mmCIF file of C-alpha atoms in Angstrom:
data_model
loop_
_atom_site.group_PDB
_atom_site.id
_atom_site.type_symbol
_atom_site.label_atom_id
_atom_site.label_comp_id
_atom_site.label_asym_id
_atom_site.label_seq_id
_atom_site.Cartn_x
_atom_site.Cartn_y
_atom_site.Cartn_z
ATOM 1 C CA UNK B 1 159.935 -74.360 -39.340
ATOM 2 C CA UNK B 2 161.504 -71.963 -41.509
ATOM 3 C CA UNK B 3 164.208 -72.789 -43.887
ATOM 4 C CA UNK B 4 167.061 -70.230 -43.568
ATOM 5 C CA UNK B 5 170.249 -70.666 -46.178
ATOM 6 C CA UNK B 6 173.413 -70.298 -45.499
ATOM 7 C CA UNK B 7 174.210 -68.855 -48.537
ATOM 8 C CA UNK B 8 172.633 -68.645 -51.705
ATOM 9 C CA UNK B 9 174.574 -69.059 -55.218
ATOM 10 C CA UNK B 10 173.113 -67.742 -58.294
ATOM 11 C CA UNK B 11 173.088 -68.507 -62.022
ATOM 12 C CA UNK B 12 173.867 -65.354 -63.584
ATOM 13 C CA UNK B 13 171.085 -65.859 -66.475
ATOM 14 C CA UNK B 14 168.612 -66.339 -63.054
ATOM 15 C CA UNK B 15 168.851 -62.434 -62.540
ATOM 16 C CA UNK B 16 167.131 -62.324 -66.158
ATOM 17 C CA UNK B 17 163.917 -63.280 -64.567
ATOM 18 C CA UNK B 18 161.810 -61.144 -62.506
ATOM 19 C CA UNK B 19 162.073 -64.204 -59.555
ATOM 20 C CA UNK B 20 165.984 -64.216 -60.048
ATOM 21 C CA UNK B 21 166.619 -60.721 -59.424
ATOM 22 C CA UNK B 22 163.861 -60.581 -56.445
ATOM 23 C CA UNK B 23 165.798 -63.225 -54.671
ATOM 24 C CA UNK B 24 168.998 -61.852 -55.443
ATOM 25 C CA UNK B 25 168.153 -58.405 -53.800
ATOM 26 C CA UNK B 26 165.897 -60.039 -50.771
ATOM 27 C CA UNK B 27 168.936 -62.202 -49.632
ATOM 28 C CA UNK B 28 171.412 -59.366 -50.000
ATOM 29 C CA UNK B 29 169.474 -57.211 -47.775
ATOM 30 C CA UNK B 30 168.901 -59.987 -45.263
ATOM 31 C CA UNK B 31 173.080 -60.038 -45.259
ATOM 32 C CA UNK B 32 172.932 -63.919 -46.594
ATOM 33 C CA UNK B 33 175.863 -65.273 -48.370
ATOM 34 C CA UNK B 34 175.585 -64.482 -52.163
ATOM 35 C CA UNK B 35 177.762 -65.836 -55.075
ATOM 36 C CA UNK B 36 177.628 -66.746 -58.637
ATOM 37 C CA UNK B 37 178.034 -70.052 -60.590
ATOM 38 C CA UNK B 38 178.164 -71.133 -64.006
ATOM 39 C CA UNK B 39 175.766 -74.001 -63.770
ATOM 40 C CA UNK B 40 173.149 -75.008 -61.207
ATOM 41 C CA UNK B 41 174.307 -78.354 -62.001
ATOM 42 C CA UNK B 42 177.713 -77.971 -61.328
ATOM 43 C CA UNK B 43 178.424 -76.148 -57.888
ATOM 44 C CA UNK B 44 182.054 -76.454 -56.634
ATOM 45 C CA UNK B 45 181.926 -73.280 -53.857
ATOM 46 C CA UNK B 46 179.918 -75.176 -50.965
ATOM 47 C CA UNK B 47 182.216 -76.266 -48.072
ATOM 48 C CA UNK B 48 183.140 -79.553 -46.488
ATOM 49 C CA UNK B 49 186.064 -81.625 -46.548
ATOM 50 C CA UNK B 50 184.605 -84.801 -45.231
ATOM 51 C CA UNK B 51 180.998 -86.268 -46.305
ATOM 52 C CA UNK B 52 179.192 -85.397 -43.733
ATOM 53 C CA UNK B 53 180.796 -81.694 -43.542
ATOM 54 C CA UNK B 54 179.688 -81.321 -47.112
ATOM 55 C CA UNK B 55 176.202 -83.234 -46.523
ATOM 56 C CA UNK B 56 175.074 -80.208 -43.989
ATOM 57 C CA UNK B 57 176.520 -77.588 -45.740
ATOM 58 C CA UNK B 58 174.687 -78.658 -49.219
ATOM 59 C CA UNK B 59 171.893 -78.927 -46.907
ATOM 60 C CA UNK B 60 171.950 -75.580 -45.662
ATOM 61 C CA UNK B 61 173.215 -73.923 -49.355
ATOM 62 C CA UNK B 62 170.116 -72.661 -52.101
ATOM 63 C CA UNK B 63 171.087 -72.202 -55.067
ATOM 64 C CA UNK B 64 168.732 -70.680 -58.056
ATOM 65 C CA UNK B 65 168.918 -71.562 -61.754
ATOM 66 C CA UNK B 66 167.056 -71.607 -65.050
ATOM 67 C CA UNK B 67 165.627 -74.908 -66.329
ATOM 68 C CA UNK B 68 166.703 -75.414 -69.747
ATOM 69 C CA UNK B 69 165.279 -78.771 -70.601
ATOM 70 C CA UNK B 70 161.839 -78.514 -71.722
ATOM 71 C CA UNK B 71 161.656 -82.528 -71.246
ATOM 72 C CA UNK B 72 159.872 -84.341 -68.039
ATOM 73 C CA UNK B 73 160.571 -87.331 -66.464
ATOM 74 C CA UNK B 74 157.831 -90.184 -66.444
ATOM 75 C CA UNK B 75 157.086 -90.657 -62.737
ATOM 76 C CA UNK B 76 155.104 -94.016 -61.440
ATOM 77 C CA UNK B 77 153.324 -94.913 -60.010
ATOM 78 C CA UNK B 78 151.837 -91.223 -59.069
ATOM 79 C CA UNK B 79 151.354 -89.628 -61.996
ATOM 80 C CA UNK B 80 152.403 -89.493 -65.490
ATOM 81 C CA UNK B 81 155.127 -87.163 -65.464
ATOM 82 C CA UNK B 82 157.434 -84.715 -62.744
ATOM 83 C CA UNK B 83 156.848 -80.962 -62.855
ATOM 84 C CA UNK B 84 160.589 -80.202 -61.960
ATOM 85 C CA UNK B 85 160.232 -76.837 -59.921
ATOM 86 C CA UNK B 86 162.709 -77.683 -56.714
ATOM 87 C CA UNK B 87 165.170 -80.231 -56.221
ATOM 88 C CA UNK B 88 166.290 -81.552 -52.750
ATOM 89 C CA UNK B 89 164.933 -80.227 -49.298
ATOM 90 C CA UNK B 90 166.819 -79.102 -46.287
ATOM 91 C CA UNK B 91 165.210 -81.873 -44.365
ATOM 92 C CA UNK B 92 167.585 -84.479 -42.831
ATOM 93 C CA UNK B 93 166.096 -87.518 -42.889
ATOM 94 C CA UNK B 94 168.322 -90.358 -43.012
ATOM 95 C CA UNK B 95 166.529 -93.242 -45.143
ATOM 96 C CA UNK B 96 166.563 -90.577 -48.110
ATOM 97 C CA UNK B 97 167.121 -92.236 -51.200
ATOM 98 C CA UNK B 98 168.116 -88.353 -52.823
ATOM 99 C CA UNK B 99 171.247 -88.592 -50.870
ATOM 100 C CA UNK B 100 172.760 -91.345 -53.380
ATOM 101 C CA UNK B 101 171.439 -89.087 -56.245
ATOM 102 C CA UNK B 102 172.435 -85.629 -55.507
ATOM 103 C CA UNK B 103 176.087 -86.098 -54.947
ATOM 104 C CA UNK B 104 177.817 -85.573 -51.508
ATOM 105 C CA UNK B 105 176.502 -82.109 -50.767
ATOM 106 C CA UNK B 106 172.671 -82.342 -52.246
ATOM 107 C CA UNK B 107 171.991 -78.391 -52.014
ATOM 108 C CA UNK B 108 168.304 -77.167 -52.899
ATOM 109 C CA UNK B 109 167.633 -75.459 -55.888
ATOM 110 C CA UNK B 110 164.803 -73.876 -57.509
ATOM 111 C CA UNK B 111 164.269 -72.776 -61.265
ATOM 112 C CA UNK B 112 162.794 -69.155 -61.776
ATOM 113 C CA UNK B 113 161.933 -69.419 -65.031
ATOM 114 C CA UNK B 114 158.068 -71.132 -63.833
ATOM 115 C CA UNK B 115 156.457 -69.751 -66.814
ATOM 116 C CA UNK B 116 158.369 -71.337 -68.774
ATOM 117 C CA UNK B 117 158.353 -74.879 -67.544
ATOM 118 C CA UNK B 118 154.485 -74.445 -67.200
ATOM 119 C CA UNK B 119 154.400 -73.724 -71.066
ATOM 120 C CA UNK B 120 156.167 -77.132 -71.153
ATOM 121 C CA UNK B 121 153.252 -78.994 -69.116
ATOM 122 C CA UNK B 122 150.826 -77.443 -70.977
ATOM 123 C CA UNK B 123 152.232 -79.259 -74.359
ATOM 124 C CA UNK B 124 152.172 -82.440 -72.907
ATOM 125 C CA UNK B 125 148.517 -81.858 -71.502
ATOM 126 C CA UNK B 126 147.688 -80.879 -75.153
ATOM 127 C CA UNK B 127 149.706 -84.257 -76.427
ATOM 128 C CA UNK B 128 147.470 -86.972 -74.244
ATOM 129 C CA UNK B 129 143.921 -85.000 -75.244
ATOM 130 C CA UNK B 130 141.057 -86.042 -73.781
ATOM 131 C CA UNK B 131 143.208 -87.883 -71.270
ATOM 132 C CA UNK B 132 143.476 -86.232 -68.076
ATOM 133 C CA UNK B 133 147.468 -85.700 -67.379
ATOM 134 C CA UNK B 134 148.764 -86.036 -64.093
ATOM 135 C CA UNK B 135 152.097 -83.877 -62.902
ATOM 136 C CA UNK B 136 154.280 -84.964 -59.673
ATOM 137 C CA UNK B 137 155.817 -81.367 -57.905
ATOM 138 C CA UNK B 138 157.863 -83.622 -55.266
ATOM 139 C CA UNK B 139 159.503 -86.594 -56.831
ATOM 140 C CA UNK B 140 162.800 -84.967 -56.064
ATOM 141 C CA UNK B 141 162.467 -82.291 -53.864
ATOM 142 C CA UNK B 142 160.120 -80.922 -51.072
ATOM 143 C CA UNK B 143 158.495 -77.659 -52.539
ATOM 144 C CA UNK B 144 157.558 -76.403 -49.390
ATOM 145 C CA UNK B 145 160.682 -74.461 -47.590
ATOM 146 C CA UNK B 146 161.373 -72.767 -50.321
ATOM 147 C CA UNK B 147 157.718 -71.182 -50.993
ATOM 148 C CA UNK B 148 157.742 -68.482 -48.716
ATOM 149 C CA UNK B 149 160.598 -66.940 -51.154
ATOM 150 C CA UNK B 150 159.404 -68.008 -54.243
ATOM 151 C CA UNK B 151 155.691 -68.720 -54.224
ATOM 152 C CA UNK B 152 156.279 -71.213 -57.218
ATOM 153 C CA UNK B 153 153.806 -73.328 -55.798
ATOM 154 C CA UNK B 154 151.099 -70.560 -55.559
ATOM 155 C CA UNK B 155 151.550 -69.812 -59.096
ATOM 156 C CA UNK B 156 151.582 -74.274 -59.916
ATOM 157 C CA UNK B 157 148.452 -74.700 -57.973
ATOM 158 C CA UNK B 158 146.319 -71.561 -59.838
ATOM 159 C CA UNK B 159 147.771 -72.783 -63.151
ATOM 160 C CA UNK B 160 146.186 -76.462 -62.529
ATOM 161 C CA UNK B 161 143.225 -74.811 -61.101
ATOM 162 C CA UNK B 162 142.223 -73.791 -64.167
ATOM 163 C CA UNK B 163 143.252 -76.456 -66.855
ATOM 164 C CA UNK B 164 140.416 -78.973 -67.181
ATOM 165 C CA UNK B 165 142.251 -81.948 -68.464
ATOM 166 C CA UNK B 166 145.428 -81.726 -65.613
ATOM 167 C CA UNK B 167 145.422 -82.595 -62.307
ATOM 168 C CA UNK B 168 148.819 -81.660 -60.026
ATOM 169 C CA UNK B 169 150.230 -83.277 -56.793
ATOM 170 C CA UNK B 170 153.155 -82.984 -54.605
ATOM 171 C CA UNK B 171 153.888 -84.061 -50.693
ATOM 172 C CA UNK B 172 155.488 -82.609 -47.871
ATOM 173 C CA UNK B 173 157.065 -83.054 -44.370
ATOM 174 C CA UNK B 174 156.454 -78.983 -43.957
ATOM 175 C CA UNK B 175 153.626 -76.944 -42.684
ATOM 176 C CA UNK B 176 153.905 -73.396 -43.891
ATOM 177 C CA UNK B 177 151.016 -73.737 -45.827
ATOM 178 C CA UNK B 178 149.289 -70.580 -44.963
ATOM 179 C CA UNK B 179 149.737 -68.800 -48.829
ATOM 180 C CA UNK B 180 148.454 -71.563 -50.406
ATOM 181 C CA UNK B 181 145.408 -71.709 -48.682
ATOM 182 C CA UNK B 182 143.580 -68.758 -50.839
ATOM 183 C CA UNK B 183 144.886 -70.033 -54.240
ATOM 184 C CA UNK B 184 141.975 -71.096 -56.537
ATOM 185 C CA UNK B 185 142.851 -74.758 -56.433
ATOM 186 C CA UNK B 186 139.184 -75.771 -58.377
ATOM 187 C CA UNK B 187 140.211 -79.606 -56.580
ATOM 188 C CA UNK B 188 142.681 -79.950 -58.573
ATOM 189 C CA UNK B 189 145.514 -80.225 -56.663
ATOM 190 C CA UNK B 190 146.308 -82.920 -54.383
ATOM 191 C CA UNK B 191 147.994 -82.110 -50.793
ATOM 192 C CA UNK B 192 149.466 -84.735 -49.711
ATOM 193 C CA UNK B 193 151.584 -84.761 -46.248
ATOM 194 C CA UNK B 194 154.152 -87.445 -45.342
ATOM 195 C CA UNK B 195 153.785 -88.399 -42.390
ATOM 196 C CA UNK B 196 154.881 -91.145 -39.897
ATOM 197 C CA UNK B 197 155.095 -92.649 -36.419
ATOM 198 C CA UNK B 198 156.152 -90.142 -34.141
ATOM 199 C CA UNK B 199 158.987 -92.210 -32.922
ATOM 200 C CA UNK B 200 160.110 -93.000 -36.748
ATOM 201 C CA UNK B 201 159.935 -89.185 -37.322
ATOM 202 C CA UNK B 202 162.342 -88.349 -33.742
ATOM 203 C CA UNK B 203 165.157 -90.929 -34.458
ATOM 204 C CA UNK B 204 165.199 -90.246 -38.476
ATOM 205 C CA UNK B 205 163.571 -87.056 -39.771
ATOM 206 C CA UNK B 206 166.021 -84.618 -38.565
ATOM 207 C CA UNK B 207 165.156 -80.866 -38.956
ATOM 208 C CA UNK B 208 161.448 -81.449 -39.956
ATOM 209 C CA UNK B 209 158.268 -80.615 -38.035
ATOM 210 C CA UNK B 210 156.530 -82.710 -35.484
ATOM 211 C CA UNK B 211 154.023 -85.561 -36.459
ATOM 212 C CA UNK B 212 151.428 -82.982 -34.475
ATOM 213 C CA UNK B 213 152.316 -80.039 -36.891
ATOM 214 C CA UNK B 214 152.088 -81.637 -39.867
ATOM 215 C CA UNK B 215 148.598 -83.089 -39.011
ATOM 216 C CA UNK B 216 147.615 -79.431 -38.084
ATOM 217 C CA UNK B 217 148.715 -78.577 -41.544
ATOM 218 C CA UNK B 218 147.253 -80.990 -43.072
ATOM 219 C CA UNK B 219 143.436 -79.565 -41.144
ATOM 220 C CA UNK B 220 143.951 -76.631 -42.679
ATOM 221 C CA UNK B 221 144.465 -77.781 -46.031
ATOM 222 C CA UNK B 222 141.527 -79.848 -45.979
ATOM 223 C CA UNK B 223 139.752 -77.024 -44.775
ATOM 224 C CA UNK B 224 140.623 -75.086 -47.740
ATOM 225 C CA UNK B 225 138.742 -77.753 -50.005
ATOM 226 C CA UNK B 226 142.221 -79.342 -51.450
ATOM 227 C CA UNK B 227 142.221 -83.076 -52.161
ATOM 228 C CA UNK B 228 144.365 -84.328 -49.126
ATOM 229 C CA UNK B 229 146.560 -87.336 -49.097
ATOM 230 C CA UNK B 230 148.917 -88.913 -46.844
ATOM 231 C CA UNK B 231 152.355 -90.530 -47.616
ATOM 232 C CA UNK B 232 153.618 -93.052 -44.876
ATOM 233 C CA UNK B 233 156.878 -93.308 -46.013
ATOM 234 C CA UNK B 234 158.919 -95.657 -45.020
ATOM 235 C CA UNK B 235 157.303 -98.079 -43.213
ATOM 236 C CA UNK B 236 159.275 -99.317 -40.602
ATOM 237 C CA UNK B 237 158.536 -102.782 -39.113
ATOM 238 C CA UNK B 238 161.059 -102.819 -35.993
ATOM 239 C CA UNK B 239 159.469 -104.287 -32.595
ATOM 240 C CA UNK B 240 156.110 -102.620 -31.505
ATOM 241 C CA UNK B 241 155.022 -101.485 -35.069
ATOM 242 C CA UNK B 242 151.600 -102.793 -35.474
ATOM 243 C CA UNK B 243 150.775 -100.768 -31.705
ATOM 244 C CA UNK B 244 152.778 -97.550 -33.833
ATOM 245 C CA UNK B 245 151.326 -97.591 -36.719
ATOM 246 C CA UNK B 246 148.043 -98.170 -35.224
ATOM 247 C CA UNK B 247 148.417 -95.079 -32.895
ATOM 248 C CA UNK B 248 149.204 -92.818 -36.320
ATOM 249 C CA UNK B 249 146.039 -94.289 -37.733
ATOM 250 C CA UNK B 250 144.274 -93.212 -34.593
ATOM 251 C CA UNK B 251 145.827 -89.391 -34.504
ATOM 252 C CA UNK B 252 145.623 -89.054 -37.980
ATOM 253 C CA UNK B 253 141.717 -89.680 -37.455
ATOM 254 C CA UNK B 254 141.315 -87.798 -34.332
ATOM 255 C CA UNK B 255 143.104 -84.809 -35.708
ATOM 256 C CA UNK B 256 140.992 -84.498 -39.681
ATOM 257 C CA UNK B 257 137.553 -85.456 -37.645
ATOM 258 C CA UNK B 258 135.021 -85.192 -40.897
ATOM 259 C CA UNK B 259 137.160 -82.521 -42.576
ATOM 260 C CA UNK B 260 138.499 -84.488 -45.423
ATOM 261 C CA UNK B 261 136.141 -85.906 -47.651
ATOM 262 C CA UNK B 262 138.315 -86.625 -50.787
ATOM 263 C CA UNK B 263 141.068 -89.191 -48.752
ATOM 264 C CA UNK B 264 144.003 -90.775 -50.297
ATOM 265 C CA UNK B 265 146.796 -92.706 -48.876
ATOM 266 C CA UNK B 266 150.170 -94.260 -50.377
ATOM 267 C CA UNK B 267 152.241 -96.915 -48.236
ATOM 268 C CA UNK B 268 155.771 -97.196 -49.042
ATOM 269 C CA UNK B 269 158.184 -99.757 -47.419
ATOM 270 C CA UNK B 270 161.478 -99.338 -46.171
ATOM 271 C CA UNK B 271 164.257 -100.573 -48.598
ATOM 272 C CA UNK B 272 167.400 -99.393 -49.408
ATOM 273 C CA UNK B 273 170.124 -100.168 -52.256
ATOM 274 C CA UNK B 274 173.568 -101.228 -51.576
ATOM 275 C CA UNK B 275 174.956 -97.526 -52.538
ATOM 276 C CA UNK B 276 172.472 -95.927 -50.080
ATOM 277 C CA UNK B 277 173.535 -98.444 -47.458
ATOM 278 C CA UNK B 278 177.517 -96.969 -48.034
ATOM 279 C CA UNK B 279 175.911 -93.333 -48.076
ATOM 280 C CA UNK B 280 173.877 -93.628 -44.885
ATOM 281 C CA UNK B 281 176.650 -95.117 -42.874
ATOM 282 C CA UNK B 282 179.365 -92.217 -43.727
ATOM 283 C CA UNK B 283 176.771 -89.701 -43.139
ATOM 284 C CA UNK B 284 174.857 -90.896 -40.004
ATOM 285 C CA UNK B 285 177.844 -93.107 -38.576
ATOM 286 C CA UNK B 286 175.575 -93.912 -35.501
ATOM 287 C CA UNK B 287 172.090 -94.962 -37.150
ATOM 288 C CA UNK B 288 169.705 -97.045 -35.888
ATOM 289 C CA UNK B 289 168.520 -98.258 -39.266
ATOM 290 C CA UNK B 290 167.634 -101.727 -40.042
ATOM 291 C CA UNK B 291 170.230 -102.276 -43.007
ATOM 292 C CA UNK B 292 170.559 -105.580 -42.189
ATOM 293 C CA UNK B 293 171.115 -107.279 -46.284
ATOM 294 C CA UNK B 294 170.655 -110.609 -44.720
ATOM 295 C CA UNK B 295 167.442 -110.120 -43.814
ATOM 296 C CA UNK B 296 166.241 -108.802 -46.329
ATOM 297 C CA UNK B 297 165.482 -109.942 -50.369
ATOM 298 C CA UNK B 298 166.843 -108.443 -53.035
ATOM 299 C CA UNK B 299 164.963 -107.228 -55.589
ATOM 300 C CA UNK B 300 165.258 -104.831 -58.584
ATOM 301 C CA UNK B 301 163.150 -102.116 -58.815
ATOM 302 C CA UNK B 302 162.148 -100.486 -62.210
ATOM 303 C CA UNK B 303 164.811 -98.267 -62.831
ATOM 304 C CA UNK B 304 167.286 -101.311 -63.448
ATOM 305 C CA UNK B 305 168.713 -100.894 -59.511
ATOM 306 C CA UNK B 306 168.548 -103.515 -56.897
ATOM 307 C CA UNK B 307 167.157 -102.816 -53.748
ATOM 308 C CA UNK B 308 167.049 -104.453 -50.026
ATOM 309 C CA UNK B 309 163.378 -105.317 -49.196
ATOM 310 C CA UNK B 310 161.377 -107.081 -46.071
ATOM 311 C CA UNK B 311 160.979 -110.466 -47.429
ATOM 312 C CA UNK B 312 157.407 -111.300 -48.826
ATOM 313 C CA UNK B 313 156.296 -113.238 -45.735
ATOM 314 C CA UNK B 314 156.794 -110.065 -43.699
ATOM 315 C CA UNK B 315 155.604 -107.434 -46.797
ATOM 316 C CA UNK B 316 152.186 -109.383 -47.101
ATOM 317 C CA UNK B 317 152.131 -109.125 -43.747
ATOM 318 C CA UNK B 318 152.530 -105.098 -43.394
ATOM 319 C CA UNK B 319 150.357 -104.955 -46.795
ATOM 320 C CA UNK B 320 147.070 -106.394 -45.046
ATOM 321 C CA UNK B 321 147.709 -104.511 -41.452
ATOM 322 C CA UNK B 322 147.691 -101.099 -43.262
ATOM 323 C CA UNK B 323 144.775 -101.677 -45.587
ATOM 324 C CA UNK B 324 143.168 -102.672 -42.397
ATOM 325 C CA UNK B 325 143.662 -99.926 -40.900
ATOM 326 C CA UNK B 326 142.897 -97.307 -43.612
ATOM 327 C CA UNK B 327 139.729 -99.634 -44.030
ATOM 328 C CA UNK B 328 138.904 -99.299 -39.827
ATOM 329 C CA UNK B 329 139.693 -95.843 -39.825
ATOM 330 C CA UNK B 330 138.938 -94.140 -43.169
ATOM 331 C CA UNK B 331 136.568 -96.383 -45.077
ATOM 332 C CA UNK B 332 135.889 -93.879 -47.434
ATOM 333 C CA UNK B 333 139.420 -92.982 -48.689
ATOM 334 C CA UNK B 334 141.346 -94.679 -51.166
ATOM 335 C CA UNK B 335 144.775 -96.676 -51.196
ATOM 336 C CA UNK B 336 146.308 -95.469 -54.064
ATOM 337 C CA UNK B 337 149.270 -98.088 -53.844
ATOM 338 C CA UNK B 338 151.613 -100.362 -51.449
ATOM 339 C CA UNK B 339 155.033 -101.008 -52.364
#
């Protein structure tokens, strides 16, 4: 599944870099849609009166800056800090918590200036000495549809590979994996897929590959010695999900066999925040979410926010089922964290 903008809107200090001016002449010879802006942050030419016209038009729009801070967000609980290299994805899913943080039309964007921003990481490696440092390459984005232009993540992965005191890590819905195979990895980058039940990915993960392709993905990646992880993300406890989740458990085994030796696995819960709530409902009218408040507790999260989550009766609950699970089916691998 190919990601294919609609049009693509430049920084004009982007064509300064070798990647800037590459993309700039690739998409004008493909006949794509090219403007200028003065700000990645600040892009006022995508379409869409209504919020859902401007939702799949951001979706559909790339636009490619230059990353000026030189500062990283912390990013718990999966590593110490984000590597900010894409933001947004042009998958449709409709829990996404990005679509109450990117505005009404979250377009993707990528920084060209990776050399740059890898100078950055390599400070804050040198600050936590002999720590190792951990970097997140998906906390808001999906690096994946955009690699086949860019090959950012190529270039991320041999950095790591060859800093002894860093480890990197990012997660995907996507499977064009194929040039990141070779890349001298050393182990230390972790590939980590999200996955879910099939039905969970049909009604909500709109314009995103197949449970079945992402687990072939995922074979290949283990094949190519990478530290493998799966995301599920979010669990969804509607009627039937102990038989679903069960069944994902069972494919995700069938389909790896013995070919991933270093395991991990993160469990996230559904919630949602008030603010998502409004955003999913003017964007996907007709949703068959659960955002039910009153059956849920409200909590607040660490960033200050409330949130809507299953009550603890029903977390515990979902908590033992899926360490069961991992336990049955991959004794070996390790639960990084529930939430």
């Amino acid at each position: 599944m190919v990601f294919e903008p609609k049009r693509v809107i430049f920084e004009r200090e982007a064509l300064e870099y070798p990647l800037g001016d590459r993309l700039l002449k690739y998409f004008d010879g493909k006949g794509v849609e090219t403007s200028f802006t003065a700000s990645h942050n600040r892009v006022t030419s995508i379409p869409g009166r209504t919020r859902p016209e401007g939702y799949f038009e951001g979706k559909r729009t790339l636009v490619v800056g230059v990353r000026r801070t030189r500062n990283f967000e912390t990013c718990k609980p999966s590593a110490h800090y984000q590597l900010p290299l894409v933001t947004s994805c042009p998958g449709k899913c409709e829990y996404c918590y990005l679509l109450t943080n990117l505005g009404s039309k979250p377009y993707v964007r990528i920084y060209v200036n990776t050399e740059e921003i890898l100078t950055a990481a390599a400070g804050y490696i040198e600050k936590r000495k002999p720590e190792i440092t951990v970097f997140e390459g998906a906390a808001t984005s999906d690096p994946i549809p955009v690699e086949p232009y860019t090959g950012i993540l190529a270039r991320v992965i041999g950095f790591f590979g060859e800093q002894e005191l860093a480890r990197f890590r990012f997660v995907t819905k996507f499977t064009d994996v194929d040039t990141l195979l070779p890349v001298s990895h050393n182990g230390h980058t972790r590939f980590r897929f999200s996955i879910n039940t099939g039905e969970v990915i049909r009604r909500y993960e709109h314009a995103t590959p197949t449970l079945a392709e992402r687990l072939a993905a995922a074979k290949k990646v283990a094949r190519a010695d990478y530290p493998l992880g799966f995301l599920v993300a979010p669990i969804i406890a509607e009627e039937g999900w102990k038989e679903s989740y069960r069944d994902l458990f069972k494919s995700v085994a069938a389909d790896l066999g013995g070919n991933a030796a270093d395991l991990t696995f993160e469990f996230i819960t559904h919630r949602f925040t008030k603010r998502a709530k409004n955003t999913i409902l003017e964007v996907f009218p007709n949703t068959g979410l659960d955002l039910e408040e009153k059956s849920r507790t409200f909590k607040f999260g660490q960033f200050g926010y409330g949130k809507y989550v299953y009550p603890k009766e029903l977390f515990n609950e979902v908590k033992d089922y899926f360490h069961s699970q991992a336990q049955e089916f991959f004794p070996e691998a390790k639960v990084e964290y529930f939430v």
